[in-house]
Short mmCIF file of C-alpha atoms in Angstrom, two decimals:
data_model
loop_
_atom_site.label_atom_id
_atom_site.label_comp_id
_atom_site.label_asym_id
_atom_site.label_seq_id
_atom_site.Cartn_x
_atom_site.Cartn_y
_atom_site.Cartn_z
CA UNK B 275 -47.34 -144.71 -83.42
CA UNK B 276 -49.87 -142.18 -85.21
CA UNK B 277 -52.62 -140.52 -83.49
CA UNK B 278 -54.45 -138.01 -85.94
CA UNK B 279 -56.89 -135.70 -84.34
CA UNK B 280 -60.15 -134.61 -87.08
CA UNK B 281 -61.91 -130.99 -85.80
CA UNK B 282 -64.72 -132.31 -88.37
CA UNK B 283 -65.61 -135.23 -86.48
CA UNK B 284 -68.62 -136.02 -84.12
CA UNK B 285 -66.22 -137.83 -81.62
CA UNK B 286 -64.96 -136.19 -79.08
CA UNK B 287 -60.75 -135.13 -78.84
CA UNK B 288 -60.32 -137.45 -75.64
CA UNK B 289 -62.29 -140.15 -76.79
CA UNK B 290 -60.51 -139.98 -80.43
CA UNK B 291 -56.86 -140.11 -78.70
CA UNK B 292 -57.85 -143.66 -76.42
CA UNK B 293 -59.68 -145.92 -78.84
CA UNK B 294 -57.15 -144.97 -81.58
CA UNK B 295 -54.44 -146.15 -78.78
CA UNK B 296 -56.45 -148.65 -77.99
CA UNK B 297 -56.11 -150.02 -81.99
CA UNK B 298 -52.42 -149.98 -81.36
CA UNK B 299 -52.47 -151.85 -78.55
CA UNK B 300 -54.67 -154.83 -80.08
CA UNK B 301 -52.63 -154.54 -83.26
CA UNK B 302 -49.66 -155.45 -80.86
CA UNK B 303 -48.00 -152.25 -81.94
CA UNK B 304 -47.06 -151.88 -78.06
CA UNK B 305 -46.38 -154.44 -76.12
CA UNK B 306 -47.04 -155.29 -72.35
CA UNK B 307 -44.87 -152.05 -70.35
CA UNK B 308 -44.45 -150.14 -73.31
CA UNK B 309 -44.36 -146.68 -71.88
CA UNK B 310 -46.58 -143.96 -73.47
CA UNK B 311 -45.70 -140.70 -74.44
CA UNK B 312 -46.50 -138.13 -71.78
CA UNK B 313 -49.67 -136.38 -71.28
CA UNK B 314 -48.03 -132.69 -71.59
CA UNK B 315 -46.25 -134.31 -74.28
CA UNK B 316 -48.52 -135.69 -75.98
CA UNK B 317 -50.65 -131.62 -75.66
CA UNK B 318 -48.44 -130.03 -76.88
CA UNK B 319 -47.22 -132.31 -80.21
CA UNK B 320 -51.04 -132.69 -81.02
CA UNK B 321 -52.05 -128.69 -80.03
CA UNK B 322 -54.63 -129.38 -76.78
CA UNK B 323 -55.22 -129.07 -74.13
CA UNK B 324 -53.43 -131.37 -71.15
CA UNK B 325 -57.13 -131.73 -69.72
CA UNK B 326 -58.06 -133.18 -73.20
CA UNK B 327 -55.02 -135.88 -72.94
CA UNK B 328 -55.12 -136.76 -68.90
CA UNK B 329 -59.20 -137.71 -70.18
CA UNK B 330 -57.55 -140.31 -72.72
CA UNK B 331 -55.49 -141.81 -70.50
CA UNK B 332 -58.05 -142.17 -67.21
CA UNK B 333 -60.26 -143.60 -69.63
CA UNK B 334 -57.90 -146.66 -71.12
CA UNK B 335 -56.60 -146.54 -67.05
CA UNK B 336 -60.12 -147.43 -65.74
CA UNK B 337 -60.40 -149.75 -69.03
CA UNK B 338 -57.41 -151.22 -67.93
CA UNK B 339 -55.34 -150.66 -71.29
CA UNK B 340 -52.59 -149.04 -69.28
CA UNK B 341 -51.74 -148.23 -65.87
CA UNK B 342 -49.57 -145.16 -64.53
CA UNK B 343 -47.09 -144.46 -61.95
CA UNK B 344 -46.91 -141.11 -60.74
CA UNK B 345 -42.80 -139.83 -61.41
CA UNK B 346 -42.42 -141.94 -63.45
CA UNK B 347 -45.76 -141.69 -66.58
CA UNK B 348 -48.09 -144.52 -67.84
CA UNK B 349 -47.33 -148.60 -69.38
CA UNK B 350 -49.27 -150.89 -71.51
CA UNK B 351 -50.99 -153.00 -69.29
CA UNK B 352 -50.27 -156.64 -69.53
CA UNK B 353 -52.80 -157.23 -71.83
CA UNK B 354 -55.90 -160.38 -71.20
CA UNK B 355 -56.60 -160.45 -74.72
CA UNK B 356 -59.17 -163.28 -73.75
CA UNK B 357 -60.87 -159.80 -72.79
CA UNK B 358 -59.75 -157.53 -75.84
CA UNK B 359 -62.03 -160.14 -77.44
CA UNK B 360 -64.76 -160.56 -75.53
CA UNK B 361 -65.65 -156.99 -75.41
CA UNK B 362 -65.16 -156.42 -79.05
CA UNK B 363 -67.44 -159.47 -80.02
CA UNK B 364 -69.92 -157.54 -77.50
CA UNK B 365 -69.83 -154.50 -80.18
CA UNK B 366 -70.23 -156.57 -82.97
CA UNK B 367 -73.18 -158.54 -81.74
CA UNK B 368 -74.62 -154.58 -81.05
CA UNK B 369 -74.01 -153.75 -84.58
CA UNK B 370 -75.04 -156.83 -85.96
CA UNK B 371 -78.95 -156.32 -83.74
CA UNK B 372 -79.11 -152.85 -85.48
CA UNK B 373 -78.16 -154.57 -88.70
CA UNK B 374 -81.09 -157.44 -88.67
CA UNK B 375 -83.11 -155.00 -87.28
CA UNK B 376 -82.86 -152.83 -90.77
CA UNK B 377 -82.42 -156.14 -92.91
CA UNK B 378 -85.74 -157.06 -91.89
CA UNK B 379 -87.56 -153.26 -92.31
CA UNK B 380 -86.14 -153.62 -95.90
CA UNK B 381 -86.78 -157.05 -96.49
CA UNK B 382 -83.59 -157.97 -96.80
CA UNK B 383 -82.96 -161.91 -96.78
CA UNK B 384 -79.70 -163.63 -95.35
CA UNK B 385 -78.18 -164.34 -98.32
CA UNK B 386 -77.78 -160.88 -99.12
CA UNK B 387 -77.11 -159.49 -96.30
CA UNK B 388 -73.50 -162.53 -96.02
CA UNK B 389 -73.13 -161.44 -99.36
CA UNK B 390 -72.78 -157.35 -98.36
CA UNK B 391 -71.25 -158.09 -95.36
CA UNK B 392 -68.30 -160.18 -97.80
CA UNK B 393 -67.70 -157.76 -99.98
CA UNK B 394 -66.90 -154.48 -97.38
CA UNK B 395 -64.91 -157.63 -94.97
CA UNK B 396 -62.84 -158.06 -98.30
CA UNK B 397 -62.79 -154.30 -99.35
CA UNK B 398 -60.99 -153.38 -96.12
CA UNK T 16 -52.09 -125.90 -55.92
CA UNK T 17 -53.43 -122.68 -57.36
CA UNK T 18 -50.77 -121.16 -59.34
CA UNK T 19 -53.57 -118.08 -59.00
CA UNK T 20 -56.71 -117.54 -56.99
CA UNK T 21 -58.80 -114.83 -57.27
CA UNK T 22 -61.67 -114.42 -54.48
CA UNK T 23 -64.73 -111.84 -54.93
CA UNK T 24 -62.82 -109.73 -55.80
CA UNK T 25 -63.43 -106.22 -56.50
CA UNK T 26 -62.41 -102.64 -58.26
CA UNK T 27 -64.69 -99.79 -58.46
CA UNK T 28 -64.25 -96.28 -60.94
CA UNK T 29 -66.93 -94.27 -61.11
CA UNK T 30 -67.63 -95.56 -64.72
CA UNK T 31 -66.81 -99.47 -63.93
CA UNK T 32 -66.55 -101.94 -61.59
CA UNK T 33 -65.02 -104.75 -61.35
CA UNK T 34 -67.44 -107.29 -59.64
CA UNK T 35 -66.76 -109.91 -57.41
CA UNK T 36 -64.79 -111.50 -59.79
CA UNK T 37 -63.04 -115.17 -59.05
CA UNK T 38 -60.78 -117.12 -60.83
CA UNK T 39 -58.86 -120.44 -59.98
CA UNK T 40 -55.96 -121.45 -61.87
CA UNK T 41 -54.58 -124.91 -61.06
CA UNK T 42 -50.75 -125.07 -61.62
CA UNK T 43 -50.01 -127.04 -64.51
CA UNK T 44 -52.26 -125.50 -66.71
CA UNK T 45 -52.69 -122.88 -69.00
CA UNK T 46 -55.55 -120.45 -69.49
CA UNK T 47 -57.05 -117.89 -71.20
CA UNK T 48 -58.66 -114.20 -70.64
CA UNK T 49 -61.14 -113.13 -72.96
CA UNK T 50 -63.66 -109.98 -72.92
CA UNK T 51 -64.02 -107.07 -75.19
CA UNK T 52 -62.73 -103.91 -74.72
CA UNK T 53 -63.21 -102.57 -71.76
CA UNK T 54 -64.34 -105.88 -70.31
CA UNK T 55 -62.11 -105.64 -67.19
CA UNK T 56 -59.72 -107.71 -68.34
CA UNK T 57 -56.26 -105.17 -67.60
CA UNK T 58 -57.60 -104.22 -64.35
CA UNK T 59 -58.05 -107.64 -63.48
CA UNK T 60 -54.33 -108.32 -64.68
CA UNK T 61 -52.79 -105.05 -62.81
CA UNK T 62 -54.94 -105.74 -59.88
CA UNK T 63 -53.11 -108.94 -59.81
CA UNK T 64 -49.90 -107.89 -60.58
CA UNK T 65 -50.57 -105.04 -57.49
CA UNK T 66 -49.69 -102.20 -59.74
CA UNK T 67 -53.64 -100.84 -58.49
CA UNK T 68 -55.18 -101.53 -55.31
CA UNK T 69 -58.09 -103.97 -54.61
CA UNK T 70 -61.26 -102.40 -53.30
CA UNK T 71 -62.50 -106.11 -51.71
CA UNK T 72 -61.16 -109.43 -52.29
CA UNK T 73 -59.17 -111.81 -51.46
CA UNK T 74 -55.71 -112.50 -54.60
CA UNK T 75 -53.90 -115.40 -53.83
CA UNK T 76 -50.19 -115.88 -56.59
CA UNK T 77 -48.42 -119.83 -56.22
CA UNK T 78 -50.52 -119.66 -52.26
CA UNK T 79 -49.24 -116.29 -51.11
CA UNK T 80 -51.00 -113.14 -50.68
CA UNK T 81 -49.90 -111.22 -53.48
CA UNK T 82 -49.78 -107.88 -51.96
CA UNK T 83 -48.21 -109.64 -49.20
CA UNK T 84 -45.82 -111.20 -51.72
CA UNK T 85 -42.05 -111.22 -50.92
CA UNK T 86 -39.53 -110.88 -53.82
CA UNK T 87 -38.74 -114.68 -54.32
CA UNK T 88 -42.50 -115.14 -55.51
CA UNK T 89 -42.40 -111.86 -57.64
CA UNK T 90 -39.25 -113.59 -59.37
CA UNK T 91 -41.44 -116.75 -59.60
CA UNK T 92 -43.62 -114.16 -62.40
CA UNK T 93 -43.12 -113.33 -66.10
CA UNK T 94 -44.69 -110.47 -66.77
CA UNK T 95 -45.86 -109.74 -70.68
CA UNK T 96 -47.79 -105.97 -71.32
CA UNK T 97 -49.07 -105.38 -74.21
CA UNK T 98 -46.63 -102.59 -74.41
CA UNK T 99 -43.05 -103.75 -74.52
CA UNK T 100 -41.47 -101.06 -71.39
CA UNK T 101 -37.88 -101.28 -72.57
CA UNK T 102 -35.58 -98.39 -73.08
CA UNK T 103 -35.34 -97.70 -76.84
CA UNK T 104 -31.63 -96.83 -77.32
CA UNK T 105 -30.28 -100.49 -76.39
CA UNK T 106 -30.31 -104.13 -77.75
CA UNK T 107 -31.41 -107.29 -76.43
CA UNK T 108 -27.69 -107.58 -75.39
CA UNK T 109 -27.41 -104.68 -73.55
CA UNK T 110 -30.66 -105.43 -71.73
CA UNK T 111 -29.63 -108.43 -70.26
CA UNK T 112 -26.86 -106.52 -68.90
CA UNK T 113 -29.78 -104.87 -66.75
CA UNK T 114 -32.01 -107.72 -66.35
CA UNK T 115 -29.30 -109.70 -64.94
CA UNK T 116 -29.52 -107.55 -62.26
CA UNK T 117 -32.47 -107.25 -61.45
CA UNK T 118 -33.79 -110.91 -61.48
CA UNK T 119 -31.07 -113.09 -59.38
CA UNK T 120 -32.60 -115.94 -61.27
CA UNK T 121 -31.71 -114.78 -65.04
CA UNK T 122 -30.44 -117.24 -67.41
CA UNK T 123 -28.67 -116.20 -70.22
CA UNK T 124 -28.55 -119.11 -71.76
CA UNK T 125 -32.04 -119.68 -71.62
CA UNK T 126 -32.31 -115.82 -72.73
CA UNK T 127 -29.54 -116.44 -76.35
CA UNK T 128 -31.69 -119.59 -77.03
CA UNK T 129 -35.14 -117.83 -77.02
CA UNK T 130 -33.72 -115.28 -78.54
CA UNK T 131 -31.93 -116.29 -81.16
CA UNK T 132 -35.41 -118.40 -81.78
CA UNK T 133 -37.51 -115.56 -82.66
CA UNK T 134 -34.49 -114.46 -85.00
CA UNK T 135 -33.71 -110.62 -82.84
CA UNK T 136 -30.58 -108.90 -84.21
CA UNK T 137 -28.06 -107.79 -81.24
CA UNK T 138 -27.37 -105.17 -83.42
CA UNK T 139 -30.57 -103.70 -83.16
CA UNK T 140 -31.79 -101.44 -80.83
CA UNK T 141 -35.40 -101.53 -79.48
CA UNK T 142 -36.54 -98.82 -81.83
CA UNK T 143 -35.63 -99.63 -84.75
CA UNK T 144 -38.01 -103.35 -83.45
CA UNK T 145 -41.57 -103.84 -85.21
CA UNK T 146 -44.26 -104.62 -83.06
CA UNK T 147 -43.38 -108.33 -83.48
CA UNK T 148 -40.13 -108.01 -82.59
CA UNK T 149 -40.70 -106.27 -79.42
CA UNK T 150 -43.31 -108.42 -78.24
CA UNK T 151 -40.98 -111.27 -78.91
CA UNK T 152 -38.69 -109.63 -76.84
CA UNK T 153 -41.18 -109.35 -73.89
CA UNK T 154 -41.77 -113.15 -74.26
CA UNK T 155 -37.92 -113.50 -73.74
CA UNK T 156 -37.24 -111.52 -71.21
CA UNK T 157 -40.78 -112.97 -68.78
CA UNK T 158 -38.91 -116.54 -69.88
CA UNK T 159 -35.49 -116.42 -68.93
CA UNK T 160 -35.47 -115.48 -65.22
CA UNK T 161 -37.12 -119.28 -64.95
CA UNK T 162 -40.96 -118.06 -63.76
CA UNK T 163 -43.45 -120.61 -62.63
CA UNK T 164 -46.51 -118.34 -63.94
CA UNK T 165 -46.86 -115.85 -66.69
CA UNK T 166 -49.34 -113.25 -67.28
CA UNK T 167 -49.44 -112.39 -70.39
CA UNK T 168 -51.57 -109.76 -71.40
CA UNK T 169 -52.47 -109.13 -75.08
CA UNK T 170 -49.31 -111.05 -75.96
CA UNK T 171 -49.54 -112.41 -79.37
CA UNK T 172 -51.83 -109.03 -80.58
CA UNK T 173 -49.97 -107.47 -83.81
CA UNK T 174 -48.23 -110.53 -84.03
CA UNK T 175 -48.57 -112.54 -88.07
CA UNK T 176 -49.79 -115.92 -87.90
CA UNK T 177 -46.26 -117.81 -88.37
CA UNK T 178 -45.11 -115.98 -84.83
CA UNK T 179 -47.54 -116.53 -83.52
CA UNK T 180 -47.45 -120.41 -83.69
CA UNK T 181 -43.58 -120.03 -82.96
CA UNK T 182 -45.16 -118.12 -79.83
CA UNK T 183 -47.47 -120.68 -79.06
CA UNK T 184 -44.40 -123.68 -79.42
CA UNK T 185 -41.96 -121.34 -76.85
CA UNK T 186 -45.61 -121.32 -74.53
CA UNK T 187 -46.17 -125.02 -74.44
CA UNK T 188 -42.46 -126.15 -74.07
CA UNK T 189 -42.38 -123.56 -70.95
CA UNK T 190 -45.65 -125.60 -70.04
CA UNK T 191 -43.69 -129.06 -69.87
CA UNK T 192 -42.62 -128.37 -66.53
CA UNK T 193 -46.05 -129.28 -64.54
CA UNK T 194 -44.82 -126.75 -61.94
CA UNK T 195 -45.19 -123.76 -64.68
CA UNK T 196 -48.78 -122.40 -65.41
CA UNK T 197 -50.02 -119.38 -67.78
CA UNK T 198 -52.29 -116.77 -67.25
CA UNK T 199 -53.53 -115.23 -70.69
CA UNK T 200 -55.54 -112.15 -71.84
CA UNK T 201 -56.13 -112.73 -75.71
CA UNK T 202 -58.38 -111.10 -78.89
CA UNK T 203 -57.16 -114.34 -80.69
CA UNK T 204 -59.34 -116.99 -79.46
CA UNK T 205 -58.16 -119.29 -82.28
CA UNK T 206 -54.54 -119.44 -80.71
CA UNK T 207 -57.01 -119.31 -76.80
CA UNK T 208 -58.52 -122.48 -78.51
CA UNK T 209 -55.54 -123.85 -79.72
CA UNK T 210 -53.28 -123.49 -76.33
CA UNK T 211 -55.87 -123.41 -73.79
CA UNK T 212 -57.43 -125.47 -71.15
CA UNK T 213 -59.37 -123.15 -69.63
CA UNK T 214 -61.38 -120.01 -70.66
CA UNK T 215 -62.34 -117.41 -68.37
CA UNK T 216 -64.97 -115.32 -70.08
CA UNK T 217 -65.32 -111.73 -68.12
CA UNK T 218 -68.10 -108.98 -69.44
CA UNK T 219 -68.47 -105.74 -68.61
CA UNK T 220 -66.79 -106.45 -64.94
CA UNK T 221 -68.63 -110.08 -64.35
CA UNK T 222 -67.50 -113.43 -64.80
CA UNK T 223 -69.98 -114.84 -67.38
CA UNK T 224 -68.14 -118.64 -67.04
CA UNK T 225 -64.91 -120.27 -66.30
CA UNK T 226 -64.71 -123.95 -68.09
CA UNK T 227 -62.96 -126.39 -69.41
CA UNK T 228 -61.79 -125.70 -73.17
CA UNK T 229 -63.75 -129.05 -73.29
CA UNK T 230 -66.58 -128.10 -71.46
CA UNK T 231 -66.96 -125.28 -73.39
CA UNK T 232 -67.54 -127.29 -76.68
CA UNK T 233 -69.07 -130.28 -74.72
CA UNK T 234 -71.62 -127.44 -73.55
CA UNK T 235 -72.51 -125.18 -75.91
CA UNK T 236 -74.24 -125.67 -80.13
CA UNK T 237 -74.86 -123.56 -81.96
CA UNK T 238 -78.55 -124.58 -83.85
CA UNK T 239 -79.58 -123.40 -87.09
CA UNK T 240 -83.36 -123.80 -87.44
CA UNK T 241 -86.72 -122.51 -88.14
CA UNK T 242 -89.02 -119.86 -85.79
CA UNK T 243 -91.92 -122.47 -85.36
CA UNK T 244 -89.09 -124.92 -84.35
CA UNK T 245 -87.19 -122.34 -82.09
CA UNK T 246 -90.60 -121.99 -80.13
CA UNK T 247 -90.82 -125.41 -79.38
CA UNK T 248 -87.91 -125.66 -76.97
CA UNK T 249 -87.31 -124.89 -73.31
CA UNK T 250 -86.56 -121.64 -72.84
CA UNK T 251 -84.02 -122.12 -70.25
CA UNK T 252 -81.81 -123.60 -72.89
CA UNK T 253 -80.89 -120.73 -75.36
CA UNK T 254 -78.28 -118.66 -74.62
CA UNK T 255 -78.61 -116.48 -77.71
CA UNK T 256 -81.04 -115.83 -80.74
CA UNK T 257 -79.48 -114.09 -83.75
CA UNK T 258 -82.16 -113.85 -87.08
CA UNK T 259 -82.43 -113.82 -90.23
CA UNK T 260 -84.84 -113.41 -92.93
CA UNK T 261 -84.45 -117.54 -93.30
CA UNK T 262 -83.81 -118.84 -90.43
CA UNK T 263 -82.57 -118.64 -86.55
CA UNK T 264 -79.27 -119.97 -85.54
CA UNK T 265 -78.90 -119.35 -81.68
CA UNK T 266 -76.14 -121.01 -79.00
CA UNK T 267 -77.40 -123.45 -76.76
CA UNK T 268 -77.14 -125.83 -74.42
CA UNK T 269 -76.79 -129.02 -76.33
CA UNK T 270 -76.55 -131.47 -74.02
CA UNK T 271 -79.77 -130.96 -72.40
CA UNK T 272 -81.20 -130.68 -76.25
CA UNK T 273 -83.44 -133.46 -77.15
CA UNK T 274 -84.63 -133.92 -80.97
CA UNK T 275 -83.06 -134.51 -83.96
CA UNK T 276 -81.43 -130.89 -84.61
CA UNK T 277 -78.65 -129.40 -87.32
CA UNK T 278 -76.23 -128.70 -83.92
CA UNK T 279 -72.81 -126.97 -84.72
CA UNK T 280 -70.06 -126.59 -82.72
CA UNK T 281 -70.01 -122.91 -81.21
CA UNK T 282 -66.27 -121.39 -81.26
CA UNK T 283 -65.21 -119.49 -78.43
CA UNK T 284 -65.32 -116.70 -80.52
CA UNK T 285 -69.01 -117.31 -81.41
CA UNK T 286 -69.92 -117.88 -78.02
CA UNK T 287 -68.61 -114.76 -77.32
CA UNK T 288 -70.53 -112.79 -79.05
CA UNK T 289 -73.89 -114.54 -78.73
CA UNK T 290 -73.24 -114.22 -75.01
CA UNK T 291 -72.62 -110.07 -75.61
CA UNK T 292 -74.65 -109.18 -78.49
CA UNK T 293 -77.73 -112.33 -78.98
CA UNK T 294 -78.14 -112.57 -74.87
CA UNK T 295 -82.07 -113.24 -74.35
CA UNK T 296 -82.72 -112.25 -70.77
#
């Protein structure tokens, strides 16, 4: 499991951790019931504050990705795939709204827009 | 429980007053204590250790008053001051022998492993040690009697970056136990940025702020702008201003500042500088 922290990114460190762990869980690299590294170990390895890792884990817990047992640690929660997909779709819709607005301002038509999307999507 | 709690602590000298100091360090955390020379850092640490008498307020160590505490609590505190105070003609094996008779909780194995980690030569006596080696020895001694609270006064000053990194690693290992806490003063703010959960800033005997490190980086930012732009900003958001011929740098409360501005992240060092040197009142 890799977690890469960037100091130059504008995103707060706890968000970098939570979003990367989220991505790992969604990509099925971690399965239901798998233990996550302890907050203290993660803080030590990444050389960040325990408070930061705690905040990241709390956020993941709130969103239902992990659950914690006092004295034992944090574990990957049973994943509601529909829920994850729903959340992603909502995000995408929001971005597309922005894209559409920008496209209309620049009078870019739909086929051209789809072409851009196709290039980006396949380029990844 | 708090590992360390200072409440309205006061100490008066003729030319210097430590004024109503309040500090709370929760167990399991590391607090960095920063401030310029003469700000009152060492006075505070001496008060905590009961090396000097306070004139007012309360100090609790691991939940107990620091003057009334018995030997047991004192054994739970590891201390490293900026000068090593071991006898010059002893080597670390002999020092371990002395320490074993002082601390009931002395752990020989732990000491041996720290000493070999720091590669301290058993053939050399303390007077042959460099400053860095003396510091490492002090830290090994402080950790070898299995303390719960580590108090460090300028423990990493005078060490090269590699040695400092080794020591930070040792601290990270130490803090893996949730009951362990560290209170450290240092001028090397980059070390504190790496390791601390809380940063407390003291200036002229007063606490300026006591924040978690995340709060600090989210609260403060360095604004780069022109004089005209600066004039339009609410003065209460500006904590310090530095002018040059081509523009202005200002320490601002970044959250409250609305609009399109260039705001860089502020390091602890910059925050200190702006508060002390370029303060606007």
